[in-house]
Short mmCIF file of C-alpha atoms and ligand atoms in Angstrom, two decimals:
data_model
loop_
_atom_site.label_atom_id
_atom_site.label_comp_id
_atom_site.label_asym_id
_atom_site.label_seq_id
_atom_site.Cartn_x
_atom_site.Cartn_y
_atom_site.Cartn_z
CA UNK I 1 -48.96 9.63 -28.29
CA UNK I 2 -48.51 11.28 -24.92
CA UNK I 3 -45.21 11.32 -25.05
CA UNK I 4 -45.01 12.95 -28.55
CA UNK I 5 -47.42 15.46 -27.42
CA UNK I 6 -45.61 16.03 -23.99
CA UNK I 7 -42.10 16.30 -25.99
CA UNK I 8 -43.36 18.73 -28.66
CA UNK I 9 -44.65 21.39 -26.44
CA UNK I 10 -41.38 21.18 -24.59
CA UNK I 11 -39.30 21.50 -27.49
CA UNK I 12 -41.97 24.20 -28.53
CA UNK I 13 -42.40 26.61 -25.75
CA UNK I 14 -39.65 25.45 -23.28
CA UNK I 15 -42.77 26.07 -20.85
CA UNK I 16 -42.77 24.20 -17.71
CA UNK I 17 -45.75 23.09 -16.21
CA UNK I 18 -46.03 24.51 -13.05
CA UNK I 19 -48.03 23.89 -10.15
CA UNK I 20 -47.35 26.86 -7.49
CA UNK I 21 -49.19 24.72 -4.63
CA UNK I 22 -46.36 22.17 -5.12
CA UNK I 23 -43.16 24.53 -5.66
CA UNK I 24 -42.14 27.86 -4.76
CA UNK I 25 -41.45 30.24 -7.54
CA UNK I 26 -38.12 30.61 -7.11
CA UNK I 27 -37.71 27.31 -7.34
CA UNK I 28 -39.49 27.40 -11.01
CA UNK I 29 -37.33 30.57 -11.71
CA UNK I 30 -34.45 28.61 -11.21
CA UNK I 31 -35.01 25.35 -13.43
CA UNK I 32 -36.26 28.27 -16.30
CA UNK I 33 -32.65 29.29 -15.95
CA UNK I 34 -30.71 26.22 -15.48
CA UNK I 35 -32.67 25.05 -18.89
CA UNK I 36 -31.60 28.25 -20.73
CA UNK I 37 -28.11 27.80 -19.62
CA UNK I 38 -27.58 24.12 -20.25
CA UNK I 39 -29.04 24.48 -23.39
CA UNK I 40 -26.62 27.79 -24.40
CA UNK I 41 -23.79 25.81 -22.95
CA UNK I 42 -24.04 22.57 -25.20
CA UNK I 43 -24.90 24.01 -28.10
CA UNK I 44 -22.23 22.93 -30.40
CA UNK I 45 -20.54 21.26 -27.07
CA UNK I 46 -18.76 18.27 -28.50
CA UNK I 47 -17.85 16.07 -25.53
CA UNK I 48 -15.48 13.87 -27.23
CA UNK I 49 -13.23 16.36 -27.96
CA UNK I 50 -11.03 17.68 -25.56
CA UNK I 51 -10.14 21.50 -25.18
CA UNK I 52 -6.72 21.23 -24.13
CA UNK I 53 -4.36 23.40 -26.03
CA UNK I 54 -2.23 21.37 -28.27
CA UNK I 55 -0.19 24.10 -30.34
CA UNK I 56 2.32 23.11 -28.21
CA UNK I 57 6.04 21.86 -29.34
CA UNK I 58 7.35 18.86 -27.09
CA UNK I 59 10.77 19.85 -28.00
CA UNK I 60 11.12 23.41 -26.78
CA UNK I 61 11.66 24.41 -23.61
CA UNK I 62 8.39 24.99 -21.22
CA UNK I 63 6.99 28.34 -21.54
CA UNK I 64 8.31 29.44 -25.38
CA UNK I 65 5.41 30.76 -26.38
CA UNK I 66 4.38 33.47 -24.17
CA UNK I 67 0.97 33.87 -25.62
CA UNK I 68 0.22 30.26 -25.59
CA UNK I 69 -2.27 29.34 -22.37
CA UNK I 70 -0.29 27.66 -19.23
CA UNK I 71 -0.39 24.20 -19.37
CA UNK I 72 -3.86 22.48 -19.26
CA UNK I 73 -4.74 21.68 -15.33
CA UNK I 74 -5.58 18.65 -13.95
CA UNK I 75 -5.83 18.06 -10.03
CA UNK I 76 -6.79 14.64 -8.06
CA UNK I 77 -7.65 15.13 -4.45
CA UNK I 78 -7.29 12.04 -2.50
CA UNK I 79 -10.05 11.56 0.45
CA UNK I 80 -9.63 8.33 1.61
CA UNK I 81 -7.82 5.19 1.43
CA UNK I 82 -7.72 2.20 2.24
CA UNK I 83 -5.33 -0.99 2.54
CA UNK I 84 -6.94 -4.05 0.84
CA UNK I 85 -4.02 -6.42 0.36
CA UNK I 86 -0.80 -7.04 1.02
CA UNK I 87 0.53 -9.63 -1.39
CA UNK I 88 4.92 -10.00 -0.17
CA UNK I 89 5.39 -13.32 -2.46
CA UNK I 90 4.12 -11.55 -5.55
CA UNK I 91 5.05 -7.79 -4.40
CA UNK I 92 1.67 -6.32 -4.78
CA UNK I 93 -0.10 -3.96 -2.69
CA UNK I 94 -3.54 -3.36 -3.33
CA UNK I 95 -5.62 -0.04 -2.26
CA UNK I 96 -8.86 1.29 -2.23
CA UNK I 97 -9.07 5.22 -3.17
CA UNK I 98 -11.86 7.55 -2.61
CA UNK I 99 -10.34 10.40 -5.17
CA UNK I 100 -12.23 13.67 -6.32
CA UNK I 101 -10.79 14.89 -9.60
CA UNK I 102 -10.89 18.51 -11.32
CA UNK I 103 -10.13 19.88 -14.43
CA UNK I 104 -11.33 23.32 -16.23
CA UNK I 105 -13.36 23.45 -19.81
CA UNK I 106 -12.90 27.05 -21.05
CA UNK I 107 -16.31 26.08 -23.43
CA UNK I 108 -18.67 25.68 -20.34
CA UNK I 109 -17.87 29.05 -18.33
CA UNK I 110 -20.46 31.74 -18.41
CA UNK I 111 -21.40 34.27 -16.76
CA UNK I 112 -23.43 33.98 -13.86
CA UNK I 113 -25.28 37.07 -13.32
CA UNK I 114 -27.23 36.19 -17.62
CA UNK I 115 -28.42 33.49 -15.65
CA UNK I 116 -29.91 34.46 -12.68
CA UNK I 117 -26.58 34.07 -10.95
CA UNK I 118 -26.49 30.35 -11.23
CA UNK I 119 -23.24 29.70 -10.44
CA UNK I 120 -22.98 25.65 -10.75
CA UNK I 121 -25.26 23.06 -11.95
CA UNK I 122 -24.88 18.85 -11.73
CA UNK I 123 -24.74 16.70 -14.72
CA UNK I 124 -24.12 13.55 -16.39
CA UNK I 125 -20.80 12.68 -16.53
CA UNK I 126 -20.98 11.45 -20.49
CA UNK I 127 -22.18 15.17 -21.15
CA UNK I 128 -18.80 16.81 -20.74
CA UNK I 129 -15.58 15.87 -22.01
CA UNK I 130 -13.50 14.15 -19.02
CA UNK I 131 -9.86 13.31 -19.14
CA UNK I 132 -9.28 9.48 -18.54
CA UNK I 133 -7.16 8.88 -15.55
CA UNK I 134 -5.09 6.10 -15.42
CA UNK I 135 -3.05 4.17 -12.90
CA UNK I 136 0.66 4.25 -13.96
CA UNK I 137 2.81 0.30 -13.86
CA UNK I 138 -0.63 -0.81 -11.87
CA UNK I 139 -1.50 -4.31 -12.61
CA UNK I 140 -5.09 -3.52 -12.21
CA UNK I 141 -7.68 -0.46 -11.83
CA UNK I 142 -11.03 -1.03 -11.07
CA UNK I 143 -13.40 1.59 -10.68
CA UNK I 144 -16.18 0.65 -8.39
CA UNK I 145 -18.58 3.33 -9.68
CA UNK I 146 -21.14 2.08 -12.31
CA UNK I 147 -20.28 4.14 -15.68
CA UNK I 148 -24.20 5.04 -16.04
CA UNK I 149 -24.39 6.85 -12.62
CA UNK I 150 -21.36 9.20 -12.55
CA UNK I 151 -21.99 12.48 -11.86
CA UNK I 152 -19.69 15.75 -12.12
CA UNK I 153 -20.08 19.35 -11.12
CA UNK I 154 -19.59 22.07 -13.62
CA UNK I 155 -19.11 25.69 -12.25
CA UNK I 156 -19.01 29.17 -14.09
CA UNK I 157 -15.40 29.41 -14.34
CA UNK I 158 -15.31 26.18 -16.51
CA UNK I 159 -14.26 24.08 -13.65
CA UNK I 160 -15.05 20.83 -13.40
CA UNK I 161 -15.05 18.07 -10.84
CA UNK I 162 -16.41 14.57 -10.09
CA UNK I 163 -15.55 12.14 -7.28
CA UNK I 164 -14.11 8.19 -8.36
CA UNK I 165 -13.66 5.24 -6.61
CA UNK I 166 -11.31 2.75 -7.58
CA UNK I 167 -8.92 -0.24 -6.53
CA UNK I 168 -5.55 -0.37 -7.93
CA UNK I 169 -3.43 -2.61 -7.47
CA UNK I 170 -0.13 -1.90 -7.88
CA UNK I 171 3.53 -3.66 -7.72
CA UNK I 172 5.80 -2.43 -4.80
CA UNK I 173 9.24 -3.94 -4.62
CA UNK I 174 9.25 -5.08 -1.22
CA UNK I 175 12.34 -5.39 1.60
CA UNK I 176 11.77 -7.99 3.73
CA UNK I 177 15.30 -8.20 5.18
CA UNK I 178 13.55 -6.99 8.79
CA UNK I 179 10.67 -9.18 8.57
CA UNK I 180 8.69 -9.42 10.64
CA UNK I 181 9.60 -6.12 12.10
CA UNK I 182 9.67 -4.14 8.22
CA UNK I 183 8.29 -1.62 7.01
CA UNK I 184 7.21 -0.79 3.18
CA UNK I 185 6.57 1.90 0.95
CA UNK I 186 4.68 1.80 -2.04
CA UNK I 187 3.70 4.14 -4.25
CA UNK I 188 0.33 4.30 -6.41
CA UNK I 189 1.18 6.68 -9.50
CA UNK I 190 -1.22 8.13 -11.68
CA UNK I 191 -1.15 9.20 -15.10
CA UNK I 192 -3.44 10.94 -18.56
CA UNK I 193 -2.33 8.89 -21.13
CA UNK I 194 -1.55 10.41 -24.04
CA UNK I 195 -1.10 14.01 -23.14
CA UNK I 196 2.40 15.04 -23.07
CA UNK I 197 3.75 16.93 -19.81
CA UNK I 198 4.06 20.10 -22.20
CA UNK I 199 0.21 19.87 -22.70
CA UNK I 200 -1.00 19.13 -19.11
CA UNK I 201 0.22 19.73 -15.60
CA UNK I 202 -0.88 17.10 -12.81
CA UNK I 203 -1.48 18.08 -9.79
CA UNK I 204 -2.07 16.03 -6.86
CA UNK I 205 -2.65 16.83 -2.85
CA UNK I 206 -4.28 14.90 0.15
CA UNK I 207 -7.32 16.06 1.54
CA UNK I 208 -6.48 17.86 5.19
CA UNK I 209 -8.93 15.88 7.53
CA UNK I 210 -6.70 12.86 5.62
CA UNK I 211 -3.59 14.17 7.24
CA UNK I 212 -5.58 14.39 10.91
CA UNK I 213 -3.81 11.72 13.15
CA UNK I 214 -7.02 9.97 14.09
CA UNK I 215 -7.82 9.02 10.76
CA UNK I 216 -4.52 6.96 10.08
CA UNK I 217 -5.48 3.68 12.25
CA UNK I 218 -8.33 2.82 10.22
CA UNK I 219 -6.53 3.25 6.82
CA UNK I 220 -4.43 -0.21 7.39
CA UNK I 221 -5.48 -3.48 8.03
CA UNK I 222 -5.28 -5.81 10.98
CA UNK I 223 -1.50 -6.88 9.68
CA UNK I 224 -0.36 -3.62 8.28
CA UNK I 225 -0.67 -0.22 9.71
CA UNK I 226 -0.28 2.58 7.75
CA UNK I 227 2.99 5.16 9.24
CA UNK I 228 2.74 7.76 6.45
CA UNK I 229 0.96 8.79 3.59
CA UNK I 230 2.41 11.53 1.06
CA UNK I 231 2.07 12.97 -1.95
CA UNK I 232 3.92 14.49 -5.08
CA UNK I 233 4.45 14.75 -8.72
CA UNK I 234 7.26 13.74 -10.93
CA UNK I 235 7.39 13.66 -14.46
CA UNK I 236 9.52 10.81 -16.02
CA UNK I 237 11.81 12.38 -18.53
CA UNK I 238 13.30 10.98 -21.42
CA UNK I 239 16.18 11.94 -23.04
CA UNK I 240 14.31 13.21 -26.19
CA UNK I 241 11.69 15.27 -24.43
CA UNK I 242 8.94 13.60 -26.57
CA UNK I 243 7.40 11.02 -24.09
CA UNK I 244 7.46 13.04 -21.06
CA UNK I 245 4.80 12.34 -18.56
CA UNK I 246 4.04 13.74 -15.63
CA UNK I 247 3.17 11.14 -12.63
CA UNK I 248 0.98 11.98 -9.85
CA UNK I 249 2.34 9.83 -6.91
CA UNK I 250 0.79 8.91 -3.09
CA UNK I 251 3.26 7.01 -1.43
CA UNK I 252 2.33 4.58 1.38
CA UNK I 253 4.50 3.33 4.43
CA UNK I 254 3.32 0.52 6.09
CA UNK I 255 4.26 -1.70 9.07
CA UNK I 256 3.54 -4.92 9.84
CA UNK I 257 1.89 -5.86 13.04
CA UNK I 258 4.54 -8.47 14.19
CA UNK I 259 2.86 -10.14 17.18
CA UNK I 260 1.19 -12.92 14.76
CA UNK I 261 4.76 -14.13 13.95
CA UNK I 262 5.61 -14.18 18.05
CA UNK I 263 3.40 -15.91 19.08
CA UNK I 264 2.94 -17.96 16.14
CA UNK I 265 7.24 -18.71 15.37
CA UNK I 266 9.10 -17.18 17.60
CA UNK I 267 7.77 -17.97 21.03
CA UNK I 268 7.21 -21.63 19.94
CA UNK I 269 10.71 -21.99 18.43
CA UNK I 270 12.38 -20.87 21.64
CA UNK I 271 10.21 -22.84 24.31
CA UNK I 272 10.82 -25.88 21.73
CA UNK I 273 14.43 -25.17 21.63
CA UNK I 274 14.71 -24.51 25.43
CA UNK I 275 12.86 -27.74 26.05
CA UNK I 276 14.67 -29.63 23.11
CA UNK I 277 18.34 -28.83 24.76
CA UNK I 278 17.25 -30.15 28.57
CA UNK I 279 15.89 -33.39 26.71
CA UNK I 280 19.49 -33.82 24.02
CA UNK I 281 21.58 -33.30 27.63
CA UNK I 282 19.57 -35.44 29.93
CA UNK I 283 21.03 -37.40 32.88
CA UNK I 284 20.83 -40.96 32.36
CA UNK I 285 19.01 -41.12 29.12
CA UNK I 286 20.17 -43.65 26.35
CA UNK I 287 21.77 -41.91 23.12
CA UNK I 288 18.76 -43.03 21.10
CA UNK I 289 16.32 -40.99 22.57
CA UNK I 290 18.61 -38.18 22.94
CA UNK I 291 19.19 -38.20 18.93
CA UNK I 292 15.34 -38.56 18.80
CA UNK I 293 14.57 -35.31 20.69
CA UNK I 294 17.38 -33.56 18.31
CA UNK I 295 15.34 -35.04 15.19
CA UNK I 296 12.73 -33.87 16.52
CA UNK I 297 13.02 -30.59 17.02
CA UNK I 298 15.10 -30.22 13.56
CA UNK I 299 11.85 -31.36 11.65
CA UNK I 300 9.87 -28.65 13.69
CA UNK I 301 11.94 -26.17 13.14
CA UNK I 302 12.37 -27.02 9.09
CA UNK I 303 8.63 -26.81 9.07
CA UNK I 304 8.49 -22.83 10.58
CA UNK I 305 11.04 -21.82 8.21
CA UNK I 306 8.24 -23.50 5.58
CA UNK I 307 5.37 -21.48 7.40
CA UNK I 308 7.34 -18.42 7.26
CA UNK I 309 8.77 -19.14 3.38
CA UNK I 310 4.90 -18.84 2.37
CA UNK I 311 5.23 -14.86 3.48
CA UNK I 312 8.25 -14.00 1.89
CA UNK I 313 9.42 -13.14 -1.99
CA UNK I 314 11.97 -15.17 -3.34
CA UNK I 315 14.63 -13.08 -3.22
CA UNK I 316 17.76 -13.25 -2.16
CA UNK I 317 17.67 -11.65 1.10
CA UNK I 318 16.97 -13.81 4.35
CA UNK I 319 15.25 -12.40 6.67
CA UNK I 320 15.22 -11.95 10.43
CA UNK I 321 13.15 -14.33 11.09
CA UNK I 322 14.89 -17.17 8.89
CA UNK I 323 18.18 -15.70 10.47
CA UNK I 324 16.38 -16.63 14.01
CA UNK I 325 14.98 -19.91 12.99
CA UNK I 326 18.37 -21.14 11.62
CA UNK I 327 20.42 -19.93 14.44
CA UNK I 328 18.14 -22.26 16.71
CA UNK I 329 18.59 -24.90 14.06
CA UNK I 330 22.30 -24.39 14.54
CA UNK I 331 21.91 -24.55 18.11
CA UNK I 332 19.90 -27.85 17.92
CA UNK I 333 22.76 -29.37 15.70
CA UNK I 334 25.13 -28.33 18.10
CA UNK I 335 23.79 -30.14 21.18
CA UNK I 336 23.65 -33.43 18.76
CA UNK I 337 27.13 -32.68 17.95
CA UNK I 338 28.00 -32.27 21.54
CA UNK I 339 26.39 -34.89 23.45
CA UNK I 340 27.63 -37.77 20.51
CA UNK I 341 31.06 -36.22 20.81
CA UNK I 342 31.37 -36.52 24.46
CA UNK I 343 30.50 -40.45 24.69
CA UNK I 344 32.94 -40.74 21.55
CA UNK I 345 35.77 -39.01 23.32
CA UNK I 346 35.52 -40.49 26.53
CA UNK I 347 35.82 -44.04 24.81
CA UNK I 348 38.70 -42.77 22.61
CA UNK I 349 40.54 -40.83 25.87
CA UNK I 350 39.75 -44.15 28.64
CA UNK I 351 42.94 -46.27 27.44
CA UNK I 352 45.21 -43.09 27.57
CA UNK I 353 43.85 -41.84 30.76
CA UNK I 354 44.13 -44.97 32.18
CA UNK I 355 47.70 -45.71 31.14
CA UNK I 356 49.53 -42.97 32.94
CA UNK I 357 46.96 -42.08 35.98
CA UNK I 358 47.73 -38.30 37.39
CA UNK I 359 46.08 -35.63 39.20
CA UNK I 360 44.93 -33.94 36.32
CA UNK I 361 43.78 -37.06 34.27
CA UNK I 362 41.73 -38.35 37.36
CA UNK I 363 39.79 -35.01 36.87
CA UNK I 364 39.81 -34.75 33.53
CA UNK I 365 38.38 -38.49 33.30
CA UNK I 366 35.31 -37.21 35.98
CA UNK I 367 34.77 -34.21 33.60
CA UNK I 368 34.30 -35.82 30.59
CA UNK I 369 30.99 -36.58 31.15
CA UNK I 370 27.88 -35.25 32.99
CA UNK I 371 29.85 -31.96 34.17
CA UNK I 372 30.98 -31.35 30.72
CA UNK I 373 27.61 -31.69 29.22
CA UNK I 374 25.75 -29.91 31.82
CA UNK I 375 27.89 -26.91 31.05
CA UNK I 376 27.20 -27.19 27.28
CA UNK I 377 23.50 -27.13 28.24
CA UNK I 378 23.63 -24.33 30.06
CA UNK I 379 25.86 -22.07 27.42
CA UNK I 380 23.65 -23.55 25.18
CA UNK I 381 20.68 -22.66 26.77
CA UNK I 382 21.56 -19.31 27.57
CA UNK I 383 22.46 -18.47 23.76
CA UNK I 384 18.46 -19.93 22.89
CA UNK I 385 17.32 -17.00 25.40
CA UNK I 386 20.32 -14.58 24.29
CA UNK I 387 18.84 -14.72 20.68
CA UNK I 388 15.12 -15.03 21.93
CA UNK I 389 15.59 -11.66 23.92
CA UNK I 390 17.36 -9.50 20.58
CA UNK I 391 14.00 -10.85 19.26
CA UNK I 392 11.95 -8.92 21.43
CA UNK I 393 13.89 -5.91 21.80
CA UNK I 394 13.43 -5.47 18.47
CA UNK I 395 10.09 -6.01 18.74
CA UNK I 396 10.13 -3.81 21.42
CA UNK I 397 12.42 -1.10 20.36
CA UNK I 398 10.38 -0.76 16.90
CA UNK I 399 6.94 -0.13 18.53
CA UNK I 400 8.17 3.57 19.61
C1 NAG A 501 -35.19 31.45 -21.16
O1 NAG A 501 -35.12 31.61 -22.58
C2 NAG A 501 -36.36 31.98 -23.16
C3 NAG A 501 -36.22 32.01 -24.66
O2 NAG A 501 -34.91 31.83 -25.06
C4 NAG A 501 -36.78 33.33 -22.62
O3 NAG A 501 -38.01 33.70 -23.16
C5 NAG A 501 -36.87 33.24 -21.12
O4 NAG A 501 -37.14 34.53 -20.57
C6 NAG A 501 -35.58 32.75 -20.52
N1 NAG A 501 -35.78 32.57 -19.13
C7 NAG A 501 -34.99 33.12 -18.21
C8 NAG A 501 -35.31 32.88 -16.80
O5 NAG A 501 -34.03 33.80 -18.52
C1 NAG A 502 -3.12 26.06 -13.14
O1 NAG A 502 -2.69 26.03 -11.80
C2 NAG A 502 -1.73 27.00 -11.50
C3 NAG A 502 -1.26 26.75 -10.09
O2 NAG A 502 -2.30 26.57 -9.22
C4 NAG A 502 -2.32 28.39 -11.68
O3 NAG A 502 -1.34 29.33 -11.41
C5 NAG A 502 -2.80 28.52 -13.10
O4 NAG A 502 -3.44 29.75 -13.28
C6 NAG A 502 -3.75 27.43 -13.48
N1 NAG A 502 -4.06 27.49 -14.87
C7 NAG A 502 -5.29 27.45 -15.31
C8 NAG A 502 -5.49 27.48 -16.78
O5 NAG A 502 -6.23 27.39 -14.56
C1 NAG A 503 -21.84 39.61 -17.00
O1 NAG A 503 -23.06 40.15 -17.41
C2 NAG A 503 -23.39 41.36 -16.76
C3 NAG A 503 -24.80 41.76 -17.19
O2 NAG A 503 -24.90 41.78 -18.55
C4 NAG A 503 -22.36 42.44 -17.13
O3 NAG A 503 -22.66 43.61 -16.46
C5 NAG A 503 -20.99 41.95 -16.70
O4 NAG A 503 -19.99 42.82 -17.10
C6 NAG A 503 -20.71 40.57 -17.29
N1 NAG A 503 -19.50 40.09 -16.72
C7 NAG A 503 -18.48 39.70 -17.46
C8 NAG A 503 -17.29 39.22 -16.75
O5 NAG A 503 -18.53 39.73 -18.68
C1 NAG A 504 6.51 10.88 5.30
O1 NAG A 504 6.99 10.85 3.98
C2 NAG A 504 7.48 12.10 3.51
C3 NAG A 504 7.86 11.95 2.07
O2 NAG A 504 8.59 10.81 1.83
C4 NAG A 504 8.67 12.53 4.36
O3 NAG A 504 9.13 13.79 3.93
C5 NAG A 504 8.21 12.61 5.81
O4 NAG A 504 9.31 12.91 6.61
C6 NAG A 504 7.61 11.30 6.24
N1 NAG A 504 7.08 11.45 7.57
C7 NAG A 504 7.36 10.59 8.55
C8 NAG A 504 6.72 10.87 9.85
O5 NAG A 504 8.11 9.65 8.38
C1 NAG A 505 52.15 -40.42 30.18
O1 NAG A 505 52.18 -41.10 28.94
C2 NAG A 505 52.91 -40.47 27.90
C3 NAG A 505 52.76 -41.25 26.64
O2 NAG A 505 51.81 -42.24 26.76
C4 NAG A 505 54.32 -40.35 28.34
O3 NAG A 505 55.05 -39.70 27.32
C5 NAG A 505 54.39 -39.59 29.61
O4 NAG A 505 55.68 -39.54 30.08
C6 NAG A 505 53.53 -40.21 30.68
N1 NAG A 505 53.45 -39.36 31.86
C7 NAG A 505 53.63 -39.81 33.06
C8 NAG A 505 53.59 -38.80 34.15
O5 NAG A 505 53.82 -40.96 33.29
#
């Protein structure tokens, strides 16, 4: 009954109760106003229609009509971001985006000074007509904003804007030919379905303080850092000219923070290697135990390269890392080879040696044996630490 009441002398008299111990007048001046402009601005304000200007004919060139309006303009601002996920196997990136977004409405401009120079008022996003932005080839968009709460800002030109949220998640062939010293770049594209590139024109920019140095180390995560951070706008073109579509694009470059995989692969690898080689050449030791250590460190090595599979696509391409892991391998195969080949030869070369005894065989008998595998363990070893060092100087070189 109260509420009936309440409502009808609203409706009736548009008179505001007004208590001038609470407010100041000016401050009741200025919600008389507001309500006299809102309501002259939505009457006959149909917010599921949109007003952009679609006498327009896909197939002629840009500009044909020179009375027709420019292209309809749409703008996203990007204010923040944020690196969620970093997904190599399945090529995704994912990215949280603080975005403000702005578009004009030629049907809610008025003119200030009728309205006691209001110049902007704050609504309910359902109450205007907003265009519906869209990730472009994204595997997912969510927008963390709840759809009852969104506000935008409408000023006297007809301009528009609101701020949004969202995650996107987006596919980003990736290059891991350097891993773990590579870098990335991804792009997040973003589209208004429907609208052809005749009918709207995206634009798209990064927010200055963005662009401020500072600002960059938080944007990655505690694997990736983020190296650069652009923007632009292409339109993907068709032959026909009839599905054109202009794509608002930020494009990521990320590197990876590759001290996990030191000390986690490659510093193990070459004090296992290093160790592995002194125990396949030792003095005195029986050729079972020698084959053991080789065994050995084959398995461990088979089971980095399956740590280090887990972080990689399945491409084609090995990387650095594999490279690394299979040249110790190698190495490790070698020194089996080696120190089985020596004993074999030495019982194959005895007889001959023995037959016709010179200089030179007398030697060659003496070297066949712990001096020749001592010098195979020390080329050997010095290869481990050759590849070991290229290792870190490219860790090293890359971190400039
Ligand atoms: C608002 O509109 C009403 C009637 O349309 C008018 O009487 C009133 O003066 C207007 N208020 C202002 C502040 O313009
Ligand atoms: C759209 O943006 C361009 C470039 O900023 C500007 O020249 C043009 O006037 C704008 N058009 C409208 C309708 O606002
Ligand atoms: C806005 O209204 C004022 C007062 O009526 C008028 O003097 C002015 O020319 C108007 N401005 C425009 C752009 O129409
Ligand atoms: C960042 O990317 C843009 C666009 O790809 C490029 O022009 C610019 O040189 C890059 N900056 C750095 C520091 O790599
Ligand atoms: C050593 O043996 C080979 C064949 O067994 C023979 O041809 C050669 O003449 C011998 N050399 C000497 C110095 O006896």
């Amino acid at each position: 009954m109260f509420f009936v009441t309440f409502t009808v002398i609203f409706i009736g008299s548009h008179a505001l109760y007004y208590n001038p111990e609470l407010y100041v007048p000016k401050y009741h001046d200025f919600i008389e106003s507001q309500t006299n402009l809102t309501r002259d601005l939505f009457n006959g304000y149909d917010p599921t229609v949109s007003p952009v200007y679609s006498k327009i004919d896909p197939l002629q060139p840009l500009g044909y009509d020179p009375d027709a309006p420019k292209r309809y303009n749409y703008s996203i601002m990007l204010y923040s971001l944020k690196l969620v996920e970093v997904n190599e196997p399945a090529e995704k990136v994912a990215v949280v985006m603080e975005i403000m977004e702005y578009w004009y409405d030629i049907r809610l401009s008025w003119n200030a000074s009728l309205y006691d120079d209001i110049d902007t008022f704050y609504t309910r996003q359902s109450n205007v007509w907003s265009p519906t932005l869209s990730a472009f080839g994204a595997d997912e968009l969510v927008d963390l904003r709840d759809p009852d709460f969104r506000m935008v800002c409408v000023n006297s030109n007809g301009y528009i804007y609101d701020y949004i949220s969202v995650r996107v998640s987006s596919s980003c062939p990736m290059n891991v030919y350097k891993f773990p010293f590579d870098y990335q770049t991804c792009q997040i594209k973003f589209c208004l379905p429907i609208f052809n590139s005749v009918e709207i024109q995206i634009f798209n920019e990064i927010y200055v303080g963005v662009l401020m140095s500072d600002l960059w180390e938080t944007m990655g995560n505690s694997e990736w850092k983020l190296t650069n951070l652009s923007n632009r706008v292409e339109t993907l073109q068709y032959n026909d000219g009839f599905g054109n579509l202009d794509l608002g694009i930020f494009e990521i470059t990320i590197k990876r923070n590759p001290l996990y995989y030191i000390y986690m692969i490659i510093f193990p690898s070459f004090i296992i290697n290093v160790v592995s080689i002194i125990g396949v050449f030792l003095k005195g030791a029986d050729k079972m135990s020698r084959l053991n250590v080789g065994l050995t460190n084959i398995m461990t090595m088979t089971f980095i390269l399956g740590v280090m599979a887990d972080k990689i696509p399945r491409t084609g391409t090995i990387p650095m890392l594999g490279v690394y892991i299979i040249v110790n391998l190698a190495i490790m195969i070698i020194a089996i080879g080696i120190v089985t080949m020596i004993t074999e030869l030495r019982h194959w070369l005895a007889p001959f040696l023995k037959r016709n005894e010179t200089k030179f065989s007398r030697k060659l008998e003496t070297f066949i044996g712990p001096p020749l595998e001592f010098t195979c363990a020390i080329i050997l070893e010095v290869f481990t630490c050759a590849i070991f060092g290229v290792m870190i100087g490219f860790w090293l070189g890359d971190d400039k």
